[in-house]
PDB file of C-alpha atoms and ligand atoms in Angstrom:
ATOM      1  CA  MET A 229      40.959 -27.198  24.366  1.00 98.00           C
ATOM      2  CA  LYS A 230      42.308 -26.817  20.851  1.00 97.00           C
ATOM      3  CA  THR A 231      44.758 -23.977  20.041  1.00 98.00           C
ATOM      4  CA  VAL A 232      44.843 -22.376  16.596  1.00 98.00           C
ATOM      5  CA  THR A 233      47.108 -19.601  15.411  1.00 98.00           C
ATOM      6  CA  THR A 234      45.947 -18.561  11.941  1.00 98.00           C
ATOM      7  CA  PRO A 235      42.630 -17.003  10.893  1.00 98.00           C
ATOM      8  CA  ARG A 236      42.165 -19.843   8.393  1.00 98.00           C
ATOM      9  CA  GLU A 237      42.507 -22.542  11.108  1.00 98.00           C
ATOM     10  CA  ALA A 238      40.180 -20.602  13.402  1.00 98.00           C
ATOM     11  CA  ARG A 239      37.505 -20.270  10.691  1.00 98.00           C
ATOM     12  CA  ARG A 240      37.767 -23.949   9.850  1.00 96.00           C
ATOM     13  CA  ALA A 241      37.287 -24.993  13.510  1.00 96.00           C
ATOM     14  CA  ILE A 242      34.335 -22.624  13.996  1.00 97.00           C
ATOM     15  CA  ASP A 243      32.542 -23.344  10.699  1.00 95.00           C
ATOM     16  CA  GLU A 244      32.104 -26.959  11.770  1.00 89.00           C
ATOM     17  CA  ILE A 245      30.692 -25.943  15.142  1.00 94.00           C
ATOM     18  CA  LYS A 246      28.286 -23.433  13.578  1.00 94.00           C
ATOM     19  CA  LYS A 247      27.016 -26.013  11.100  1.00 94.00           C
ATOM     20  CA  ALA A 248      26.061 -28.089  14.142  1.00 94.00           C
ATOM     21  CA  GLY A 249      23.960 -25.114  15.352  1.00 94.00           C
ATOM     22  CA  ALA A 250      26.063 -24.050  18.346  1.00 96.00           C
ATOM     23  CA  ARG A 251      26.232 -20.382  19.362  1.00 95.00           C
ATOM     24  CA  VAL A 252      29.766 -19.062  19.664  1.00 97.00           C
ATOM     25  CA  GLY A 253      30.954 -16.817  22.510  1.00 98.00           C
ATOM     26  CA  LEU A 254      34.220 -14.867  22.188  1.00 98.00           C
ATOM     27  CA  VAL A 255      36.368 -13.527  25.023  1.00 99.00           C
ATOM     28  CA  PRO A 256      39.056 -11.317  23.433  1.00 99.00           C
ATOM     29  CA  THR A 257      42.133 -10.822  25.656  1.00 98.00           C
ATOM     30  CA  MET A 258      45.769  -9.810  25.557  1.00 98.00           C
ATOM     31  CA  GLY A 259      46.658 -12.672  27.939  1.00 98.00           C
ATOM     32  CA  ALA A 260      48.198 -12.375  31.436  1.00 98.00           C
ATOM     33  CA  LEU A 261      44.823 -13.674  32.490  1.00 98.00           C
ATOM     34  CA  HIS A 262      43.354 -13.007  35.933  1.00 98.00           C
ATOM     35  CA  GLU A 263      40.072 -13.563  37.719  1.00 98.00           C
ATOM     36  CA  GLY A 264      38.410 -10.769  35.694  1.00 98.00           C
ATOM     37  CA  HIS A 265      39.059 -12.701  32.480  1.00 98.00           C
ATOM     38  CA  ALA A 266      37.991 -15.945  34.177  1.00 98.00           C
ATOM     39  CA  SER A 267      34.645 -14.398  35.075  1.00 98.00           C
ATOM     40  CA  LEU A 268      34.107 -13.466  31.399  1.00 98.00           C
ATOM     41  CA  VAL A 269      34.914 -17.006  30.241  1.00 98.00           C
ATOM     42  CA  ARG A 270      32.414 -18.323  32.825  1.00 98.00           C
ATOM     43  CA  MET A 271      29.802 -15.872  31.490  1.00 98.00           C
ATOM     44  CA  ALA A 272      30.461 -17.019  27.934  1.00 98.00           C
ATOM     45  CA  ARG A 273      30.310 -20.666  29.053  1.00 98.00           C
ATOM     46  CA  ALA A 274      26.900 -20.078  30.654  1.00 97.00           C
ATOM     47  CA  ARG A 275      25.437 -18.277  27.618  1.00 96.00           C
ATOM     48  CA  THR A 276      26.908 -19.948  24.536  1.00 97.00           C
ATOM     49  CA  GLU A 277      27.648 -23.522  23.520  1.00 97.00           C
ATOM     50  CA  PHE A 278      31.144 -22.950  22.114  1.00 98.00           C
ATOM     51  CA  VAL A 279      33.593 -20.639  23.865  1.00 98.00           C
ATOM     52  CA  VAL A 280      36.566 -19.102  22.078  1.00 98.00           C
ATOM     53  CA  ALA A 281      39.206 -17.044  23.887  1.00 99.00           C
ATOM     54  CA  SER A 282      41.758 -15.027  21.947  1.00 99.00           C
ATOM     55  CA  ILE A 283      45.174 -14.041  23.262  1.00 99.00           C
ATOM     56  CA  PHE A 284      46.927 -11.401  21.213  1.00 98.00           C
ATOM     57  CA  VAL A 285      49.026  -8.502  22.492  1.00 98.00           C
ATOM     58  CA  ASN A 286      47.854  -6.068  19.839  1.00 98.00           C
ATOM     59  CA  PRO A 287      50.732  -3.748  18.827  1.00 98.00           C
ATOM     60  CA  ARG A 288      48.321  -1.314  17.131  1.00 98.00           C
ATOM     61  CA  GLN A 289      46.753  -0.212  20.417  1.00 98.00           C
ATOM     62  CA  PHE A 290      50.049   0.763  22.100  1.00 98.00           C
ATOM     63  CA  GLY A 291      51.599   4.202  21.643  1.00 96.00           C
ATOM     64  CA  PRO A 292      55.310   4.470  20.748  1.00 95.00           C
ATOM     65  CA  LYS A 293      56.306   5.172  24.373  1.00 93.00           C
ATOM     66  CA  GLU A 294      53.958   2.604  25.943  1.00 96.00           C
ATOM     67  CA  ASP A 295      54.561  -0.827  27.430  1.00 96.00           C
ATOM     68  CA  LEU A 296      54.189  -3.142  24.380  1.00 98.00           C
ATOM     69  CA  SER A 297      57.562  -4.867  24.820  1.00 97.00           C
ATOM     70  CA  ARG A 298      57.187  -5.413  28.578  1.00 96.00           C
ATOM     71  CA  TYR A 299      53.465  -6.298  28.541  1.00 97.00           C
ATOM     72  CA  PRO A 300      53.249  -9.563  30.557  1.00 97.00           C
ATOM     73  CA  ARG A 301      53.152 -12.699  28.411  1.00 98.00           C
ATOM     74  CA  THR A 302      52.193 -15.805  30.389  1.00 98.00           C
ATOM     75  CA  LEU A 303      50.936 -18.199  27.726  1.00 98.00           C
ATOM     76  CA  GLU A 304      51.326 -21.504  29.556  1.00 98.00           C
ATOM     77  CA  ALA A 305      49.540 -20.308  32.713  1.00 98.00           C
ATOM     78  CA  ASP A 306      46.840 -18.685  30.544  1.00 98.00           C
ATOM     79  CA  ARG A 307      46.326 -21.892  28.618  1.00 98.00           C
ATOM     80  CA  ARG A 308      45.937 -23.878  31.860  1.00 98.00           C
ATOM     81  CA  MET A 309      43.413 -21.382  33.209  1.00 98.00           C
ATOM     82  CA  LEU A 310      41.335 -21.485  30.017  1.00 98.00           C
ATOM     83  CA  GLU A 311      41.442 -25.265  29.971  1.00 98.00           C
ATOM     84  CA  ASP A 312      40.239 -25.423  33.606  1.00 98.00           C
ATOM     85  CA  LEU A 313      37.411 -22.997  32.771  1.00 98.00           C
ATOM     86  CA  GLY A 314      36.170 -25.233  29.968  1.00 98.00           C
ATOM     87  CA  CYS A 315      37.120 -22.936  27.080  1.00 98.00           C
ATOM     88  CA  ASP A 316      36.755 -24.811  23.766  1.00 98.00           C
ATOM     89  CA  LEU A 317      39.172 -22.998  21.478  1.00 98.00           C
ATOM     90  CA  LEU A 318      42.140 -20.700  21.980  1.00 98.00           C
ATOM     91  CA  PHE A 319      42.992 -18.359  19.101  1.00 98.00           C
ATOM     92  CA  HIS A 320      46.583 -17.222  19.578  1.00 98.00           C
ATOM     93  CA  PRO A 321      47.824 -15.518  16.419  1.00 98.00           C
ATOM     94  CA  ASN A 322      51.129 -13.702  16.054  1.00 98.00           C
ATOM     95  CA  ASP A 323      51.510 -10.239  14.509  1.00 98.00           C
ATOM     96  CA  ALA A 324      52.051 -11.582  10.974  1.00 98.00           C
ATOM     97  CA  ASP A 325      48.976 -13.828  11.242  1.00 98.00           C
ATOM     98  CA  LEU A 326      46.782 -10.762  11.762  1.00 98.00           C
ATOM     99  CA  TYR A 327      48.521  -7.841  10.073  1.00 98.00           C
ATOM    100  CA  SER A 328      49.968  -7.468   6.600  1.00 97.00           C
ATOM    101  CA  PRO A 329      52.598  -4.781   5.945  1.00 96.00           C
ATOM    102  CA  ALA A 330      50.317  -3.794   3.020  1.00 97.00           C
ATOM    103  CA  ASP A 331      47.233  -3.095   5.145  1.00 97.00           C
ATOM    104  CA  ARG A 332      45.772   0.386   4.878  1.00 98.00           C
ATOM    105  CA  THR A 333      42.428   0.112   6.660  1.00 98.00           C
ATOM    106  CA  ARG A 334      41.810   1.970   9.903  1.00 97.00           C
ATOM    107  CA  ILE A 335      38.655   2.136  11.987  1.00 98.00           C
ATOM    108  CA  SER A 336      37.983   5.378  13.766  1.00 98.00           C
ATOM    109  CA  VAL A 337      35.026   5.647  16.137  1.00 98.00           C
ATOM    110  CA  GLU A 338      34.736   9.389  16.467  1.00 97.00           C
ATOM    111  CA  GLY A 339      33.949  11.389  19.588  1.00 97.00           C
ATOM    112  CA  ILE A 340      33.819   8.648  22.195  1.00 97.00           C
ATOM    113  CA  SER A 341      37.387   7.597  21.259  1.00 98.00           C
ATOM    114  CA  ASP A 342      38.849  11.050  21.795  1.00 97.00           C
ATOM    115  CA  VAL A 343      37.969  11.733  25.434  1.00 98.00           C
ATOM    116  CA  LEU A 344      38.970  10.145  28.793  1.00 98.00           C
ATOM    117  CA  CYS A 345      41.642   7.515  27.946  1.00 98.00           C
ATOM    118  CA  GLY A 346      41.596   8.559  24.280  1.00 98.00           C
ATOM    119  CA  ALA A 347      42.722  12.102  25.134  1.00 97.00           C
ATOM    120  CA  ALA A 348      46.091  10.886  26.438  1.00 94.00           C
ATOM    121  CA  ARG A 349      46.391   7.697  24.354  1.00 94.00           C
ATOM    122  CA  ARG A 350      46.051   8.972  20.790  1.00 89.00           C
ATOM    123  CA  ASP A 351      45.105   6.201  18.314  1.00 95.00           C
ATOM    124  CA  HIS A 352      44.626   3.657  21.125  1.00 98.00           C
ATOM    125  CA  PHE A 353      40.948   3.054  20.393  1.00 98.00           C
ATOM    126  CA  GLN A 354      41.610   2.993  16.647  1.00 98.00           C
ATOM    127  CA  GLY A 355      43.929   0.052  17.329  1.00 98.00           C
ATOM    128  CA  VAL A 356      41.369  -1.625  19.592  1.00 98.00           C
ATOM    129  CA  ALA A 357      38.530  -1.155  17.075  1.00 98.00           C
ATOM    130  CA  LEU A 358      40.643  -2.564  14.257  1.00 98.00           C
ATOM    131  CA  VAL A 359      41.744  -5.697  16.074  1.00 98.00           C
ATOM    132  CA  VAL A 360      38.303  -6.391  17.523  1.00 99.00           C
ATOM    133  CA  ALA A 361      36.662  -5.933  14.090  1.00 98.00           C
ATOM    134  CA  LYS A 362      39.173  -8.437  12.702  1.00 98.00           C
ATOM    135  CA  LEU A 363      38.460 -10.885  15.540  1.00 98.00           C
ATOM    136  CA  PHE A 364      34.708 -10.519  14.954  1.00 98.00           C
ATOM    137  CA  ASN A 365      35.214 -11.203  11.228  1.00 98.00           C
ATOM    138  CA  ILE A 366      37.455 -14.213  11.842  1.00 98.00           C
ATOM    139  CA  ILE A 367      35.482 -15.847  14.664  1.00 98.00           C
ATOM    140  CA  GLY A 368      31.968 -14.643  13.808  1.00 97.00           C
ATOM    141  CA  PRO A 369      30.817 -14.793  17.452  1.00 97.00           C
ATOM    142  CA  ASP A 370      27.139 -14.557  18.392  1.00 96.00           C
ATOM    143  CA  ALA A 371      28.193 -12.818  21.612  1.00 97.00           C
ATOM    144  CA  ALA A 372      31.439 -11.195  22.757  1.00 98.00           C
ATOM    145  CA  PHE A 373      32.342 -10.585  26.401  1.00 98.00           C
ATOM    146  CA  PHE A 374      34.278  -7.607  27.795  1.00 98.00           C
ATOM    147  CA  GLY A 375      34.967  -6.174  31.243  1.00 98.00           C
ATOM    148  CA  GLN A 376      33.079  -3.221  32.710  1.00 98.00           C
ATOM    149  CA  LYS A 377      36.466  -1.941  33.939  1.00 98.00           C
ATOM    150  CA  ASP A 378      37.176  -0.922  30.343  1.00 98.00           C
ATOM    151  CA  ALA A 379      33.802   0.799  29.924  1.00 98.00           C
ATOM    152  CA  GLN A 380      35.028   3.265  27.297  1.00 98.00           C
ATOM    153  CA  GLN A 381      36.542   0.417  25.281  1.00 98.00           C
ATOM    154  CA  ALA A 382      33.201  -1.427  25.425  1.00 98.00           C
ATOM    155  CA  LEU A 383      31.332   1.669  24.198  1.00 98.00           C
ATOM    156  CA  VAL A 384      33.764   2.061  21.299  1.00 98.00           C
ATOM    157  CA  ILE A 385      33.463  -1.623  20.363  1.00 98.00           C
ATOM    158  CA  GLN A 386      29.664  -1.578  20.592  1.00 97.00           C
ATOM    159  CA  ARG A 387      29.500   1.539  18.370  1.00 96.00           C
ATOM    160  CA  MET A 388      31.948   0.026  15.863  1.00 97.00           C
ATOM    161  CA  ALA A 389      29.979  -3.247  15.653  1.00 97.00           C
ATOM    162  CA  ALA A 390      26.653  -1.426  15.293  1.00 95.00           C
ATOM    163  CA  ASP A 391      27.996   1.002  12.672  1.00 95.00           C
ATOM    164  CA  LEU A 392      29.557  -1.806  10.609  1.00 95.00           C
ATOM    165  CA  ASP A 393      26.488  -4.088  10.969  1.00 94.00           C
ATOM    166  CA  ILE A 394      28.524  -6.815  12.627  1.00 96.00           C
ATOM    167  CA  PRO A 395      25.941  -9.226  14.039  1.00 95.00           C
ATOM    168  CA  VAL A 396      27.323  -9.677  17.535  1.00 96.00           C
ATOM    169  CA  THR A 397      25.860  -9.014  20.964  1.00 96.00           C
ATOM    170  CA  ILE A 398      28.270  -7.222  23.310  1.00 97.00           C
ATOM    171  CA  LEU A 399      27.937  -8.321  26.951  1.00 97.00           C
ATOM    172  CA  LEU A 400      29.903  -6.872  29.865  1.00 97.00           C
ATOM    173  CA  GLY A 401      30.941  -8.591  33.069  1.00 98.00           C
ATOM    174  CA  PRO A 402      31.251  -6.640  36.333  1.00 98.00           C
ATOM    175  CA  THR A 403      34.681  -5.395  37.402  1.00 98.00           C
ATOM    176  CA  VAL A 404      36.396  -7.988  39.582  1.00 98.00           C
ATOM    177  CA  ARG A 405      38.269  -6.442  42.512  1.00 98.00           C
ATOM    178  CA  GLU A 406      40.983  -7.464  44.944  1.00 98.00           C
ATOM    179  CA  ALA A 407      39.912  -7.577  48.614  1.00 98.00           C
ATOM    180  CA  ASP A 408      41.084  -3.949  49.087  1.00 98.00           C
ATOM    181  CA  GLY A 409      39.065  -2.709  46.100  1.00 98.00           C
ATOM    182  CA  LEU A 410      41.808  -2.501  43.463  1.00 98.00           C
ATOM    183  CA  ALA A 411      40.323  -3.480  40.090  1.00 98.00           C
ATOM    184  CA  MET A 412      42.021  -6.557  38.654  1.00 98.00           C
ATOM    185  CA  SER A 413      44.230  -5.747  35.681  1.00 98.00           C
ATOM    186  CA  SER A 414      47.102  -7.447  33.908  1.00 97.00           C
ATOM    187  CA  ARG A 415      49.091  -4.245  34.543  1.00 97.00           C
ATOM    188  CA  ASN A 416      48.804  -4.660  38.340  1.00 98.00           C
ATOM    189  CA  ARG A 417      51.809  -6.973  37.955  1.00 97.00           C
ATOM    190  CA  TYR A 418      53.940  -3.870  37.331  1.00 97.00           C
ATOM    191  CA  LEU A 419      53.181  -2.399  40.777  1.00 98.00           C
ATOM    192  CA  ASP A 420      56.019  -2.471  43.325  1.00 98.00           C
ATOM    193  CA  PRO A 421      54.934  -3.131  46.948  1.00 98.00           C
ATOM    194  CA  GLU A 422      54.715   0.574  47.811  1.00 98.00           C
ATOM    195  CA  SER A 423      52.632   1.471  44.746  1.00 98.00           C
ATOM    196  CA  ARG A 424      50.483  -1.614  45.273  1.00 98.00           C
ATOM    197  CA  SER A 425      49.668  -0.438  48.811  1.00 98.00           C
ATOM    198  CA  LYS A 426      48.609   3.011  47.498  1.00 98.00           C
ATOM    199  CA  ALA A 427      46.749   1.867  44.362  1.00 98.00           C
ATOM    200  CA  PRO A 428      43.397   1.122  46.123  1.00 98.00           C
ATOM    201  CA  ALA A 429      43.008   4.910  46.606  1.00 98.00           C
ATOM    202  CA  MET A 430      41.615   5.012  43.078  1.00 98.00           C
ATOM    203  CA  TYR A 431      38.656   2.804  43.980  1.00 98.00           C
ATOM    204  CA  ALA A 432      38.347   4.573  47.343  1.00 98.00           C
ATOM    205  CA  ALA A 433      37.826   7.839  45.392  1.00 98.00           C
ATOM    206  CA  LEU A 434      35.127   6.224  43.228  1.00 98.00           C
ATOM    207  CA  ALA A 435      33.397   4.610  46.213  1.00 98.00           C
ATOM    208  CA  SER A 436      33.405   7.873  48.109  1.00 98.00           C
ATOM    209  CA  ALA A 437      31.902   9.711  45.073  1.00 98.00           C
ATOM    210  CA  ARG A 438      29.221   7.063  44.891  1.00 98.00           C
ATOM    211  CA  ARG A 439      28.382   7.515  48.600  1.00 98.00           C
ATOM    212  CA  ARG A 440      28.075  11.291  48.114  1.00 98.00           C
ATOM    213  CA  ILE A 441      25.721  10.772  45.170  1.00 98.00           C
ATOM    214  CA  GLU A 442      23.678   8.353  47.298  1.00 98.00           C
ATOM    215  CA  ALA A 443      23.556  11.073  49.958  1.00 98.00           C
ATOM    216  CA  GLY A 444      22.054  13.495  47.409  1.00 98.00           C
ATOM    217  CA  GLU A 445      24.994  15.257  45.703  1.00 98.00           C
ATOM    218  CA  ARG A 446      24.069  15.976  42.067  1.00 98.00           C
ATOM    219  CA  ASP A 447      26.762  18.496  41.091  1.00 98.00           C
ATOM    220  CA  PRO A 448      29.693  16.776  39.291  1.00 98.00           C
ATOM    221  CA  ALA A 449      32.272  19.520  40.021  1.00 98.00           C
ATOM    222  CA  PRO A 450      32.841  18.885  43.778  1.00 98.00           C
ATOM    223  CA  LEU A 451      32.946  15.144  43.136  1.00 98.00           C
ATOM    224  CA  ALA A 452      35.625  15.511  40.465  1.00 98.00           C
ATOM    225  CA  ALA A 453      37.641  17.687  42.848  1.00 98.00           C
ATOM    226  CA  MET A 454      37.246  15.175  45.691  1.00 98.00           C
ATOM    227  CA  MET A 455      38.255  12.221  43.477  1.00 98.00           C
ATOM    228  CA  THR A 456      41.301  14.064  42.136  1.00 98.00           C
ATOM    229  CA  GLY A 457      42.304  15.103  45.673  1.00 98.00           C
ATOM    230  CA  THR A 458      41.945  11.577  47.090  1.00 98.00           C
ATOM    231  CA  MET A 459      44.073  10.108  44.327  1.00 98.00           C
ATOM    232  CA  ARG A 460      46.719  12.841  44.529  1.00 98.00           C
ATOM    233  CA  ALA A 461      46.984  12.445  48.303  1.00 98.00           C
ATOM    234  CA  ALA A 462      47.865   8.773  47.771  1.00 98.00           C
ATOM    235  CA  GLY A 463      50.585   9.683  45.257  1.00 98.00           C
ATOM    236  CA  PHE A 464      48.728   9.317  41.950  1.00 98.00           C
ATOM    237  CA  ASP A 465      49.610  11.498  39.005  1.00 98.00           C
ATOM    238  CA  VAL A 466      45.979  12.007  37.949  1.00 98.00           C
ATOM    239  CA  GLU A 467      45.137  11.874  34.228  1.00 98.00           C
ATOM    240  CA  TYR A 468      41.393  12.394  34.676  1.00 98.00           C
ATOM    241  CA  ALA A 469      38.766  11.911  37.370  1.00 98.00           C
ATOM    242  CA  GLY A 470      35.104  12.817  37.253  1.00 97.00           C
ATOM    243  CA  ALA A 471      31.602  12.020  36.051  1.00 98.00           C
ATOM    244  CA  VAL A 472      30.506  11.736  32.421  1.00 98.00           C
ATOM    245  CA  ASP A 473      27.391  10.595  30.604  1.00 97.00           C
ATOM    246  CA  GLY A 474      27.507   6.783  30.414  1.00 97.00           C
ATOM    247  CA  ALA A 475      26.377   6.705  26.758  1.00 95.00           C
ATOM    248  CA  THR A 476      28.090   9.705  25.135  1.00 96.00           C
ATOM    249  CA  LEU A 477      31.017  10.202  27.552  1.00 98.00           C
ATOM    250  CA  GLU A 478      30.240  13.913  27.489  1.00 97.00           C
ATOM    251  CA  PRO A 479      30.603  15.968  30.683  1.00 95.00           C
ATOM    252  CA  LEU A 480      27.500  16.071  32.860  1.00 96.00           C
ATOM    253  CA  GLU A 481      25.935  19.192  34.264  1.00 94.00           C
ATOM    254  CA  ARG A 482      23.831  17.263  36.776  1.00 95.00           C
ATOM    255  CA  MET A 483      23.961  13.648  37.919  1.00 95.00           C
ATOM    256  CA  ALA A 484      21.043  11.931  36.201  1.00 96.00           C
ATOM    257  CA  GLY A 485      20.543   8.881  33.994  1.00 97.00           C
ATOM    258  CA  THR A 486      23.567   6.653  33.369  1.00 97.00           C
ATOM    259  CA  VAL A 487      26.537   8.211  35.122  1.00 98.00           C
ATOM    260  CA  LEU A 488      30.062   6.937  34.551  1.00 98.00           C
ATOM    261  CA  LEU A 489      32.388   7.886  37.397  1.00 98.00           C
ATOM    262  CA  ALA A 490      35.760   7.303  35.804  1.00 98.00           C
ATOM    263  CA  CYS A 491      39.408   7.896  36.590  1.00 98.00           C
ATOM    264  CA  ALA A 492      42.887   7.206  35.300  1.00 98.00           C
ATOM    265  CA  GLY A 493      46.284   7.942  36.749  1.00 98.00           C
ATOM    266  CA  ARG A 494      49.826   6.762  37.281  1.00 98.00           C
ATOM    267  CA  ILE A 495      51.194   5.390  40.499  1.00 98.00           C
ATOM    268  CA  GLY A 496      54.920   4.534  40.626  1.00 97.00           C
ATOM    269  CA  GLY A 497      54.960   4.793  36.808  1.00 96.00           C
ATOM    270  CA  THR A 498      52.099   2.320  36.253  1.00 98.00           C
ATOM    271  CA  ARG A 499      48.975   3.633  34.543  1.00 98.00           C
ATOM    272  CA  LEU A 500      45.729   2.368  36.083  1.00 98.00           C
ATOM    273  CA  ILE A 501      42.085   3.025  35.192  1.00 98.00           C
ATOM    274  CA  ASP A 502      38.828   2.289  36.973  1.00 98.00           C
ATOM    275  CA  ASN A 503      35.186   3.299  36.975  1.00 98.00           C
ATOM    276  CA  VAL A 504      31.884   2.895  38.790  1.00 98.00           C
ATOM    277  CA  THR A 505      28.738   3.179  36.684  1.00 98.00           C
ATOM    278  CA  LEU A 506      25.504   4.309  38.273  1.00 98.00           C
ATOM    279  CA  ARG A 507      21.892   4.652  37.234  1.00 98.00           C
ATOM    280  CA  VAL A 508      20.605   7.805  38.910  1.00 98.00           C
ATOM    281  CA  SER A 509      16.856   8.254  38.805  1.00 97.00           C
ATOM    282  CA  GLY A 510      15.535  10.913  41.178  1.00 96.00           C
ATOM    283  CA  ALA A 511      16.732   9.902  44.644  1.00 97.00           C
ATOM    284  CA  LYS A 512      17.408   6.310  43.547  1.00 98.00           C
ATOM    285  CA  VAL A 513      21.039   5.377  42.844  1.00 98.00           C
ATOM    286  CA  GLU A 514      22.141   1.891  41.807  1.00 98.00           C
ATOM    287  CA  GLU A 515      25.423   0.530  40.501  1.00 98.00           C
ATOM    288  CA  ILE A 516      25.080  -1.087  37.083  1.00 98.00           C
ATOM    289  CA  VAL A 517      27.055  -2.806  34.368  1.00 97.00           C
ATOM    290  CA  LEU A 518      26.592  -1.120  30.975  1.00 97.00           C
ATOM    291  CA  GLU A 519      24.133  -2.918  28.736  1.00 95.00           C
ATOM    292  CA  PHE A 520      23.715  -2.726  24.992  1.00 93.00           C
ATOM    293  CA  PRO A 521      20.758  -3.762  22.842  1.00 84.00           C
ATOM    294  CA  GLU A 522      21.010  -7.399  21.800  1.00 82.00           C
ATOM    295  CA  TRP A 523      21.605  -8.296  18.199  1.00 77.00           C
ATOM    296  CA  SER A 524      18.537 -10.237  17.060  1.00 62.00           C
ATOM    297  CA  ARG A 525      20.451 -13.400  16.137  1.00 57.00           C
ATOM    298  CA  TYR A 526      21.517 -13.895  19.740  1.00 60.00           C
ATOM    299  CA  VAL A 527      18.908 -15.310  22.088  1.00 42.00           C
TER     300      VAL A 527
HETATM  301  O1  PAF B1110      40.880  -5.348  26.734  1.00 90.64           O
HETATM  302  C1  PAF B1110      41.796  -5.933  26.127  1.00 90.64           C
HETATM  303  O2  PAF B1110      42.459  -6.846  26.641  1.00 90.64           O
HETATM  304  C2  PAF B1110      42.142  -5.488  24.699  1.00 90.64           C
HETATM  305  O3  PAF B1110      42.002  -4.120  24.541  1.00 90.64           O
HETATM  306  C3  PAF B1110      41.330  -6.251  23.627  1.00 90.64           C
HETATM  307  C4  PAF B1110      39.850  -5.980  23.739  1.00 90.64           C
HETATM  308  C5  PAF B1110      41.594  -7.746  23.759  1.00 90.64           C
HETATM  309  C6  PAF B1110      41.786  -5.817  22.230  1.00 90.64           C
HETATM  310  O4  PAF B1110      43.133  -6.053  22.032  1.00 90.64           O
END
């Protein structure tokens, strides 16, 4: 696996591959890779001929009081994992490789960026949209792979790519969970043993909401109350918990169509998020991974 650090080097490596007719898959990451990232690299490997992973801890998506300086950086272990997974190219720029002090362009995906995680993390999705647009422009992937765990992020990225006519297909991989249900996340490394033992309550709340929907509940209000209560009882400081429309992220009056059960909260100071996405059609309820229309170039 080759490693490149500048956009120019990355373009040069990829131009050659594209001339040879290979489709390029991109797995954007901030490093501290875990099995969730590995599953996305495997997906990319199965669907495209040339797999690029990026590792960049993007300062623009962290608020002033957030964890940018302590975000885990584990480059050598990440590199070994990507090599073992058969990744072809690692793009690992530093801040100055991607951002100029003179830059003035911002990308704001309105509405869906302002709710759920965007309500508490102002400008977070603007930072995500900007860096992902830059990665799409530098790498020019046919397909890009993201985790269902960050469903809102995926919706923002899909909207940004569609609105800017960026010819990339966005594909999501299912959330990968620890044996006790906790969604894998680079931030799980922050959890002390006590918080780690309580953290699975977040998925327990989602799983219990899902069971109640399967049993016929269609009113979102009691489910939101139950999810909040379950998380609080375990010690979470709950940021949000409830059901929203899986396409617009607007509150639902009744459970029908694509339903995103989503929650965020802090346990022992660590902020965690998770979701379960359901397709509810009459009495039928099935868990799904969000899907977006394919860009025509990708087959
Ligand atoms: O999900 C992440 O790791 C980041 O938000 C992303 C998509 C790599 C952008 O920095």
